[in-house]
Amino acid sequence: MTSTADYKALEAKYYMQVVNRRPMVLVRAEGTRVWDNDDKSYLDFTAGWAVLNIGHSHPAVVEAVREQAGLINQMSNLFYTTPQLKLAQILVDNSCMDRVFFCNSGAEANEGVSKLARKWGKTKLNGAHQIITMNNSFHGRTFGMMAATGQAAYQENWVPLMPGFVNVDFNDIEAIKAATSDQTCAVMVEPVQGEGGVNVPDDGYLRQVQDWCNANNLVFIVDEVQTGMGRLGTMFGYQSYDVEPDAMTLAKALGSGAPLGAFMCKEEFSVLEPGDHGSTFGGNALTTASGAAAAEVIVEENIPAQAAKTGEYLTGKLIALKEKYDFITDVRGPGLLIGIEMTSEIAPAVVTEVEANGLLMNAIRPTILRLMPPLNVSREEIDEAVDILDAALGKIGS
Ligand SMILES: *Cc1c(COP(=O)(O)O)cnc(C)c1O
């Protein structure tokens, strides 16, 4: 049998060294749990990077993928295939959007919506082409999205960046107003900044962004790649903040493990025409069968409401830890996208310690832990995870 050390050696030899991997080799998963090649189990509070919103290997998803794989996987968008249409209908019926285009990732979804915004500017705003995005945002790693992502670490090695994106501070409507010119066609914002450290918008901020976009005929775009499909306790994150964007992007949880992204817009903003955009794999029968099966479960079992309730339960327990450990300064985030901020840079050590005791978590910054378990995580699993975290904080924090 190949050992963990052998697998690590293979990775070190053959794979581009772009990520510092965690030390385990994972071979199977079910619900909130994953198992490594030595059959040790872990509670997965990373959910495959906020992807497994209804848990790993949900039976409805497994069955849909199995069935579809035996029917037809891929044809291209030259032809009609049915799972794509089923998922399109669920997304439109449950959002303020009217139309969807499927692609394969979050970055691609944001690229697509940026093309839509530029065409809007070209045809309705005398050629305006600039999109305002936020500092500490995360929109993906393509050339366009590196310029959209307002973080030096994702930009500085790849200058010159693609022109047409202006980064301003999050939670600052005056900064958006000051950056707006006759060259502006859109504003793109995450309802809650995920990768940027679980940064929650101030009351009224997203409404101010919407009002400013409406008043100036700009496309109001929300990047729901991380917040969509129930994570914040509503089907889409914007619904938690009582706003109505003109366009939005989805990926991560959309495919429930299949690589699937989407961008959506209201009818008024549906300016893309035949030939303007496309994708070989985008919306193929296999990925959308997975996505449609997951979306059906999310709607029928009202998973967003479960996330809201479970999120309150988990947050309550984390606030108790904050009271116990004075080095914890903040516990934040709606639903089941939760950040824990600490005074010193112990997040990576905490992650290593909880892993040893069977819990996967993410250190999104040296001082910030991020928790994003499946939305149907049980209270017993939360109790178990918080006990492991409590022990790690006690050991490392003192
Ligand atoms: C992860 C993420 C992306 C990028 O998605 P990929 O599928 O990795 O390209 C874009 N926006 C947000 C908000 C994300 O969290």
Coordinates of C-alpha atoms and ligand atoms in Angstrom, one line a residue:
M1 CA 0.0 0.0 0.0
T2 CA 1.2 3.5 -0.8
S3 CA 1.9 5.5 2.3
T4 CA 1.2 9.1 3.1
A5 CA 4.9 9.8 2.8
D6 CA 4.9 8.3 -0.7
Y7 CA 2.0 10.5 -1.8
K8 CA 3.7 13.6 -0.4
A9 CA 6.9 12.7 -2.4
L10 CA 4.9 12.3 -5.6
E11 CA 3.2 15.7 -5.1
A12 CA 6.6 17.3 -4.3
K13 CA 8.1 15.8 -7.5
Y14 CA 5.3 16.2 -10.0
Y15 CA 2.9 19.0 -9.0
M16 CA 3.5 22.7 -9.4
Q17 CA 4.3 24.0 -6.0
V18 CA 1.6 26.6 -5.7
V19 CA 0.0 25.5 -2.4
N20 CA 1.2 24.5 1.0
R21 CA -0.9 21.4 1.4
R22 CA -2.2 20.1 4.7
P23 CA -0.5 16.9 5.6
M24 CA -3.4 14.4 5.0
V25 CA -4.4 12.4 2.0
L26 CA -8.2 12.2 1.8
V27 CA -9.8 9.3 0.1
R28 CA -13.6 9.4 0.9
A29 CA -16.2 11.5 2.5
E30 CA -19.8 11.5 3.6
G31 CA -21.9 14.4 5.1
T32 CA -19.6 16.5 7.3
R33 CA -16.9 13.8 7.6
V34 CA -13.9 13.0 5.5
W35 CA -11.5 10.1 5.9
D36 CA -7.8 9.9 5.1
N37 CA -5.8 7.0 3.7
D38 CA -5.1 5.6 7.2
D39 CA -8.9 5.6 7.8
K40 CA -8.7 8.5 10.3
S41 CA -11.8 10.7 10.2
Y42 CA -12.1 14.5 10.3
L43 CA -15.1 16.8 10.7
D44 CA -14.8 19.0 7.6
F45 CA -15.5 22.6 8.6
T46 CA -14.0 23.8 5.3
A47 CA -16.7 22.0 3.3
G48 CA -14.4 21.5 0.3
W49 CA -13.9 25.3 0.2
A50 CA -17.5 26.3 0.9
V51 CA -18.7 23.9 -1.8
L52 CA -20.4 21.0 0.0
N53 CA -23.4 23.0 1.3
I54 CA -25.5 19.9 1.6
G55 CA -22.5 17.8 2.7
H56 CA -20.1 15.5 1.0
S57 CA -21.6 12.8 -1.3
H58 CA -25.2 13.7 -0.7
P59 CA -27.3 10.7 -1.9
A60 CA -29.4 12.8 -4.2
V61 CA -26.3 14.2 -5.9
V62 CA -24.6 10.9 -6.1
E63 CA -27.6 9.3 -7.7
A64 CA -28.1 12.2 -10.2
V65 CA -24.5 12.1 -11.3
R66 CA -24.5 8.3 -11.7
E67 CA -27.7 8.4 -13.7
Q68 CA -26.5 11.3 -15.9
A69 CA -23.1 9.7 -16.5
G70 CA -24.9 6.8 -18.1
L71 CA -27.1 8.9 -20.3
I72 CA -25.2 11.9 -21.8
N73 CA -22.4 14.0 -20.3
Q74 CA -21.3 16.5 -22.8
M75 CA -22.6 17.9 -26.1
S76 CA -21.8 21.7 -26.2
N77 CA -24.3 24.4 -26.0
L78 CA -25.1 24.0 -29.7
F79 CA -27.8 21.6 -28.5
Y80 CA -30.4 21.5 -25.8
T81 CA -29.7 19.3 -22.8
T82 CA -32.2 18.9 -20.0
P83 CA -30.4 19.1 -16.6
Q84 CA -29.1 22.6 -17.5
L85 CA -32.7 23.8 -18.1
K86 CA -33.9 22.3 -14.8
L87 CA -31.2 24.1 -12.9
A88 CA -31.7 27.4 -14.8
Q89 CA -35.4 27.3 -13.8
I90 CA -34.7 26.7 -10.1
L91 CA -32.1 29.5 -10.0
V92 CA -34.4 32.0 -11.7
D93 CA -37.5 31.0 -9.7
N94 CA -35.6 31.5 -6.4
S95 CA -33.8 34.8 -7.2
C96 CA -34.6 38.3 -8.5
M97 CA -32.8 37.3 -11.7
D98 CA -34.3 36.4 -15.1
R99 CA -31.6 34.7 -17.0
V100 CA -28.5 32.6 -16.5
F101 CA -25.4 31.5 -18.3
F102 CA -23.4 28.5 -17.0
C103 CA -19.7 28.2 -16.9
N104 CA -17.1 26.2 -14.9
S105 CA -15.8 28.3 -12.0
G106 CA -16.1 31.4 -10.0
A107 CA -13.4 33.3 -11.8
E108 CA -15.1 32.5 -15.1
A109 CA -18.5 33.6 -13.8
N110 CA -17.0 36.9 -12.8
E111 CA -15.3 37.2 -16.2
G112 CA -18.6 36.6 -17.9
V113 CA -20.5 39.2 -15.9
S114 CA -17.7 41.7 -16.5
K115 CA -18.2 41.2 -20.2
L116 CA -21.9 41.8 -19.7
A117 CA -21.1 45.0 -17.7
R118 CA -18.8 46.2 -20.4
K119 CA -21.3 45.6 -23.1
W120 CA -23.9 47.5 -21.0
G121 CA -21.4 50.4 -20.8
K122 CA -20.6 50.2 -24.5
T123 CA -24.2 50.2 -25.6
K124 CA -26.0 52.2 -22.9
L125 CA -23.3 54.5 -21.3
N126 CA -21.3 55.8 -24.3
G127 CA -18.6 53.2 -24.0
A128 CA -18.0 53.4 -20.3
H129 CA -15.9 50.3 -19.3
Q130 CA -14.7 50.6 -15.7
I131 CA -15.9 48.3 -13.0
I132 CA -15.5 49.4 -9.4
T133 CA -14.5 46.6 -7.0
M134 CA -13.4 46.5 -3.4
N135 CA -10.1 46.3 -1.5
N136 CA -9.8 42.9 0.3
S137 CA -12.2 41.4 -2.2
F138 CA -11.7 38.1 -3.9
H139 CA -13.0 37.4 -7.4
G140 CA -10.7 34.8 -8.8
R141 CA -7.3 34.4 -10.4
T142 CA -7.7 35.0 -14.1
F143 CA -6.0 38.1 -15.6
G144 CA -9.2 40.1 -15.4
M145 CA -10.1 38.9 -11.9
M146 CA -6.6 39.6 -10.5
A147 CA -7.3 43.3 -11.4
A148 CA -10.7 43.0 -9.8
T149 CA -9.4 41.4 -6.6
G150 CA -8.2 44.3 -4.5
Q151 CA -5.3 42.6 -2.7
A152 CA -1.6 43.2 -3.4
A153 CA -0.7 39.6 -2.9
Y154 CA -2.8 38.5 -5.9
Q155 CA -1.6 41.4 -8.1
E156 CA 2.0 42.5 -7.6
N157 CA 3.7 39.6 -9.4
W158 CA 1.5 40.0 -12.5
V159 CA 1.6 43.7 -13.3
P160 CA 0.7 45.2 -15.6
L161 CA -2.8 44.3 -14.6
M162 CA -5.7 44.3 -17.0
P163 CA -7.1 47.8 -17.2
G164 CA -10.7 48.6 -16.4
F165 CA -11.0 47.8 -12.7
V166 CA -10.9 50.3 -9.9
N167 CA -10.4 49.0 -6.3
V168 CA -11.9 51.1 -3.5
D169 CA -12.5 50.4 0.3
F170 CA -15.3 48.0 1.2
N171 CA -18.0 49.5 3.5
D172 CA -17.4 53.0 2.2
I173 CA -20.1 54.4 -0.1
E174 CA -18.2 57.7 -0.5
A175 CA -15.3 55.9 -2.0
I176 CA -17.5 54.4 -4.6
K177 CA -19.0 57.8 -5.4
A178 CA -15.6 59.4 -5.6
A179 CA -14.4 56.6 -8.0
T180 CA -17.4 56.9 -10.3
S181 CA -16.8 58.8 -13.5
D182 CA -18.3 58.8 -17.0
Q183 CA -16.1 55.7 -17.6
T184 CA -17.9 53.6 -15.0
C185 CA -20.2 50.9 -16.0
A186 CA -20.7 48.7 -12.9
V187 CA -19.9 48.1 -9.3
M188 CA -19.1 44.5 -8.1
V189 CA -19.1 43.5 -4.5
E190 CA -19.3 40.4 -2.3
P191 CA -22.3 40.6 0.1
V192 CA -19.8 39.4 2.8
Q193 CA -16.1 39.3 1.9
G194 CA -15.2 35.7 2.3
E195 CA -11.5 35.2 1.4
G196 CA -10.8 38.8 2.6
G197 CA -11.4 37.7 6.2
V198 CA -15.2 37.3 6.6
N199 CA -15.8 41.1 6.4
V200 CA -19.5 41.9 7.0
P201 CA -21.1 44.9 5.5
D202 CA -22.3 47.8 7.7
D203 CA -26.0 48.2 8.0
G204 CA -27.3 49.9 4.9
Y205 CA -24.1 49.8 2.9
L206 CA -25.3 47.4 0.2
R207 CA -28.6 49.4 -0.1
Q208 CA -26.5 52.6 -0.6
V209 CA -24.5 50.7 -3.3
Q210 CA -27.7 49.7 -5.0
D211 CA -29.2 53.2 -4.9
W212 CA -26.0 54.7 -6.3
C213 CA -26.0 52.1 -9.1
N214 CA -29.6 52.7 -9.9
A215 CA -29.2 56.5 -9.9
N216 CA -26.3 56.3 -12.3
N217 CA -27.4 53.5 -14.5
L218 CA -24.5 51.2 -13.4
V219 CA -24.8 47.5 -13.2
F220 CA -25.0 46.5 -9.5
I221 CA -23.3 43.1 -9.4
V222 CA -23.0 40.8 -6.4
D223 CA -20.3 38.1 -6.4
E224 CA -22.2 35.3 -4.6
V225 CA -19.6 32.6 -5.4
Q226 CA -19.0 32.0 -1.7
T227 CA -22.2 33.4 -0.2
G228 CA -24.7 31.8 -2.6
M229 CA -26.8 28.7 -2.2
G230 CA -27.7 29.2 1.4
R231 CA -24.4 29.9 3.2
L232 CA -25.5 33.2 4.8
G233 CA -28.9 31.8 5.9
T234 CA -30.8 32.9 2.8
M235 CA -30.7 31.3 -0.6
F236 CA -28.5 34.1 -1.9
G237 CA -26.5 36.5 0.3
Y238 CA -28.1 39.7 -1.1
Q239 CA -31.4 38.5 0.4
S240 CA -29.9 38.8 3.9
Y241 CA -29.4 42.5 3.2
D242 CA -32.7 43.3 1.6
V243 CA -31.2 44.5 -1.7
E244 CA -31.9 43.5 -5.4
P245 CA -28.8 43.4 -7.5
D246 CA -29.0 43.6 -11.3
A247 CA -26.6 40.7 -11.8
M248 CA -24.9 38.0 -9.7
T249 CA -22.4 35.3 -10.0
L250 CA -22.3 31.8 -8.5
A251 CA -19.9 28.9 -8.3
K252 CA -18.5 26.9 -5.3
A253 CA -21.7 25.4 -3.9
L254 CA -23.6 25.5 -7.2
G255 CA -22.3 22.2 -8.5
S256 CA -22.1 20.5 -5.1
G257 CA -18.6 19.2 -6.0
A258 CA -18.9 19.3 -9.8
P259 CA -17.1 22.3 -11.4
L260 CA -19.9 24.6 -12.2
G261 CA -20.3 28.4 -12.2
A262 CA -23.0 30.8 -13.4
F263 CA -23.7 34.4 -14.0
M264 CA -27.2 35.7 -13.9
C265 CA -29.0 39.0 -14.7
K266 CA -32.3 40.8 -14.8
E267 CA -34.0 41.0 -18.2
E268 CA -33.2 44.7 -18.5
F269 CA -29.4 43.9 -18.3
S270 CA -29.5 40.9 -20.6
V271 CA -27.4 42.6 -23.3
L272 CA -25.3 39.6 -24.5
E273 CA -26.3 38.3 -27.9
P274 CA -25.5 35.2 -30.0
G275 CA -21.7 35.0 -30.5
D276 CA -20.9 37.3 -27.5
H277 CA -20.0 34.6 -25.1
G278 CA -19.6 30.8 -24.8
S279 CA -18.0 27.8 -23.2
T280 CA -17.3 24.3 -24.3
F281 CA -18.0 22.7 -21.0
G282 CA -20.2 25.4 -19.5
G283 CA -23.5 24.0 -18.3
N284 CA -22.8 20.5 -19.5
A285 CA -25.3 17.8 -18.6
L286 CA -23.1 16.1 -16.0
T287 CA -22.2 19.2 -13.9
T288 CA -25.7 20.7 -14.1
A289 CA -27.3 17.3 -13.2
S290 CA -25.2 17.5 -10.0
G291 CA -26.1 21.2 -9.5
A292 CA -29.8 20.6 -10.2
A293 CA -30.0 17.7 -7.7
A294 CA -28.3 19.8 -5.0
A295 CA -30.4 22.9 -5.7
E296 CA -33.6 20.9 -5.4
V297 CA -32.5 19.6 -2.0
I298 CA -31.5 23.1 -0.9
V299 CA -34.9 24.5 -1.9
E300 CA -37.1 21.6 -0.8
E301 CA -35.5 21.1 2.6
N302 CA -35.1 24.8 3.1
I303 CA -31.4 24.4 3.8
P304 CA -30.9 28.2 4.0
A305 CA -33.2 28.4 7.1
Q306 CA -31.3 25.5 8.6
A307 CA -28.1 27.4 8.0
A308 CA -29.5 30.4 9.8
K309 CA -30.5 28.4 12.8
T310 CA -27.4 26.3 13.0
G311 CA -25.3 29.4 12.4
E312 CA -26.8 31.0 15.5
Y313 CA -26.1 27.9 17.5
L314 CA -22.5 27.7 16.4
T315 CA -21.9 31.5 16.8
G316 CA -23.4 31.3 20.3
K317 CA -20.8 28.6 21.2
L318 CA -18.0 30.6 19.6
I319 CA -19.0 33.7 21.5
A320 CA -18.7 31.7 24.7
L321 CA -15.1 30.8 23.7
K322 CA -14.5 34.6 23.1
E323 CA -15.6 35.2 26.7
K324 CA -13.3 32.4 27.9
Y325 CA -10.2 33.5 25.9
D326 CA -9.3 37.2 26.0
F327 CA -7.1 36.8 22.9
I328 CA -10.2 36.3 20.8
T329 CA -11.4 39.8 19.7
D330 CA -14.2 39.1 17.3
V331 CA -16.6 36.3 16.2
R332 CA -18.5 37.4 13.1
G333 CA -20.5 36.4 10.0
P334 CA -24.0 35.5 9.2
G335 CA -25.3 32.0 8.7
L336 CA -22.4 29.5 8.4
L337 CA -19.7 31.7 7.1
I338 CA -17.9 32.6 10.4
G339 CA -14.6 34.3 11.1
I340 CA -12.8 34.3 14.5
E341 CA -10.3 37.1 14.9
M342 CA -7.5 36.8 17.5
T343 CA -4.8 39.3 18.7
S344 CA -1.8 37.2 17.7
E345 CA -0.8 35.1 14.7
I346 CA -1.8 31.8 16.1
A347 CA -4.4 30.7 13.5
P348 CA -2.1 28.4 11.5
A349 CA -1.0 26.6 14.8
V350 CA -4.6 26.2 15.9
V351 CA -5.5 24.6 12.5
T352 CA -2.6 22.1 12.9
E353 CA -3.7 21.3 16.4
V354 CA -7.4 20.7 15.6
E355 CA -6.4 18.6 12.6
A356 CA -4.5 16.3 14.9
N357 CA -7.7 15.9 16.8
G358 CA -10.0 15.3 13.8
L359 CA -11.2 18.7 12.7
L360 CA -10.5 20.6 9.4
M361 CA -10.6 24.4 9.6
N362 CA -9.1 27.2 7.6
A363 CA -6.7 30.0 8.7
I364 CA -7.7 32.7 6.3
R365 CA -5.3 35.1 7.8
P366 CA -2.6 34.5 10.4
T367 CA -5.0 36.1 13.0
I368 CA -8.3 34.8 11.5
L369 CA -9.9 31.4 11.5
R370 CA -12.7 30.7 9.1
L371 CA -15.4 28.1 9.7
M372 CA -17.7 27.1 6.8
P373 CA -19.1 23.7 7.5
P374 CA -21.8 22.0 5.4
L375 CA -25.1 23.8 6.0
N376 CA -26.8 20.6 7.2
V377 CA -24.1 20.0 9.8
S378 CA -25.7 18.5 13.0
R379 CA -25.6 20.0 16.5
E380 CA -23.7 17.0 17.7
E381 CA -21.0 17.6 15.0
I382 CA -20.9 21.3 16.0
D383 CA -20.5 20.3 19.7
E384 CA -17.7 17.9 18.8
A385 CA -15.9 20.5 16.6
V386 CA -16.2 23.3 19.2
D387 CA -14.8 21.0 21.9
I388 CA -11.8 20.2 19.7
L389 CA -11.3 23.9 18.9
D390 CA -11.7 24.9 22.6
A391 CA -8.9 22.5 23.6
A392 CA -6.6 23.8 20.8
L393 CA -7.2 27.4 21.8
G394 CA -6.5 26.6 25.4
K395 CA -3.3 24.8 24.5
I396 CA -1.9 27.3 21.9
G397 CA -3.3 30.6 23.2
S398 CA -1.8 30.5 26.6
Ligands
LIG1 C1 -13.7 31.3 -4.5 C2 -14.2 32.6 -5.0 C3 -14.0 33.0 -6.4 C4 -13.2 32.3 -7.4 O1 -13.8 31.0 -7.7 P1 -13.0 29.9 -8.5 O2 -14.0 28.9 -8.7 O3 -11.9 29.5 -7.6 O4 -12.5 30.6 -9.7 C5 -14.6 34.2 -6.8 N1 -15.3 35.0 -5.9 C6 -15.5 34.6 -4.6 C7 -16.3 35.5 -3.7 C8 -14.9 33.4 -4.1 O5 -15.1 33.1 -2.8

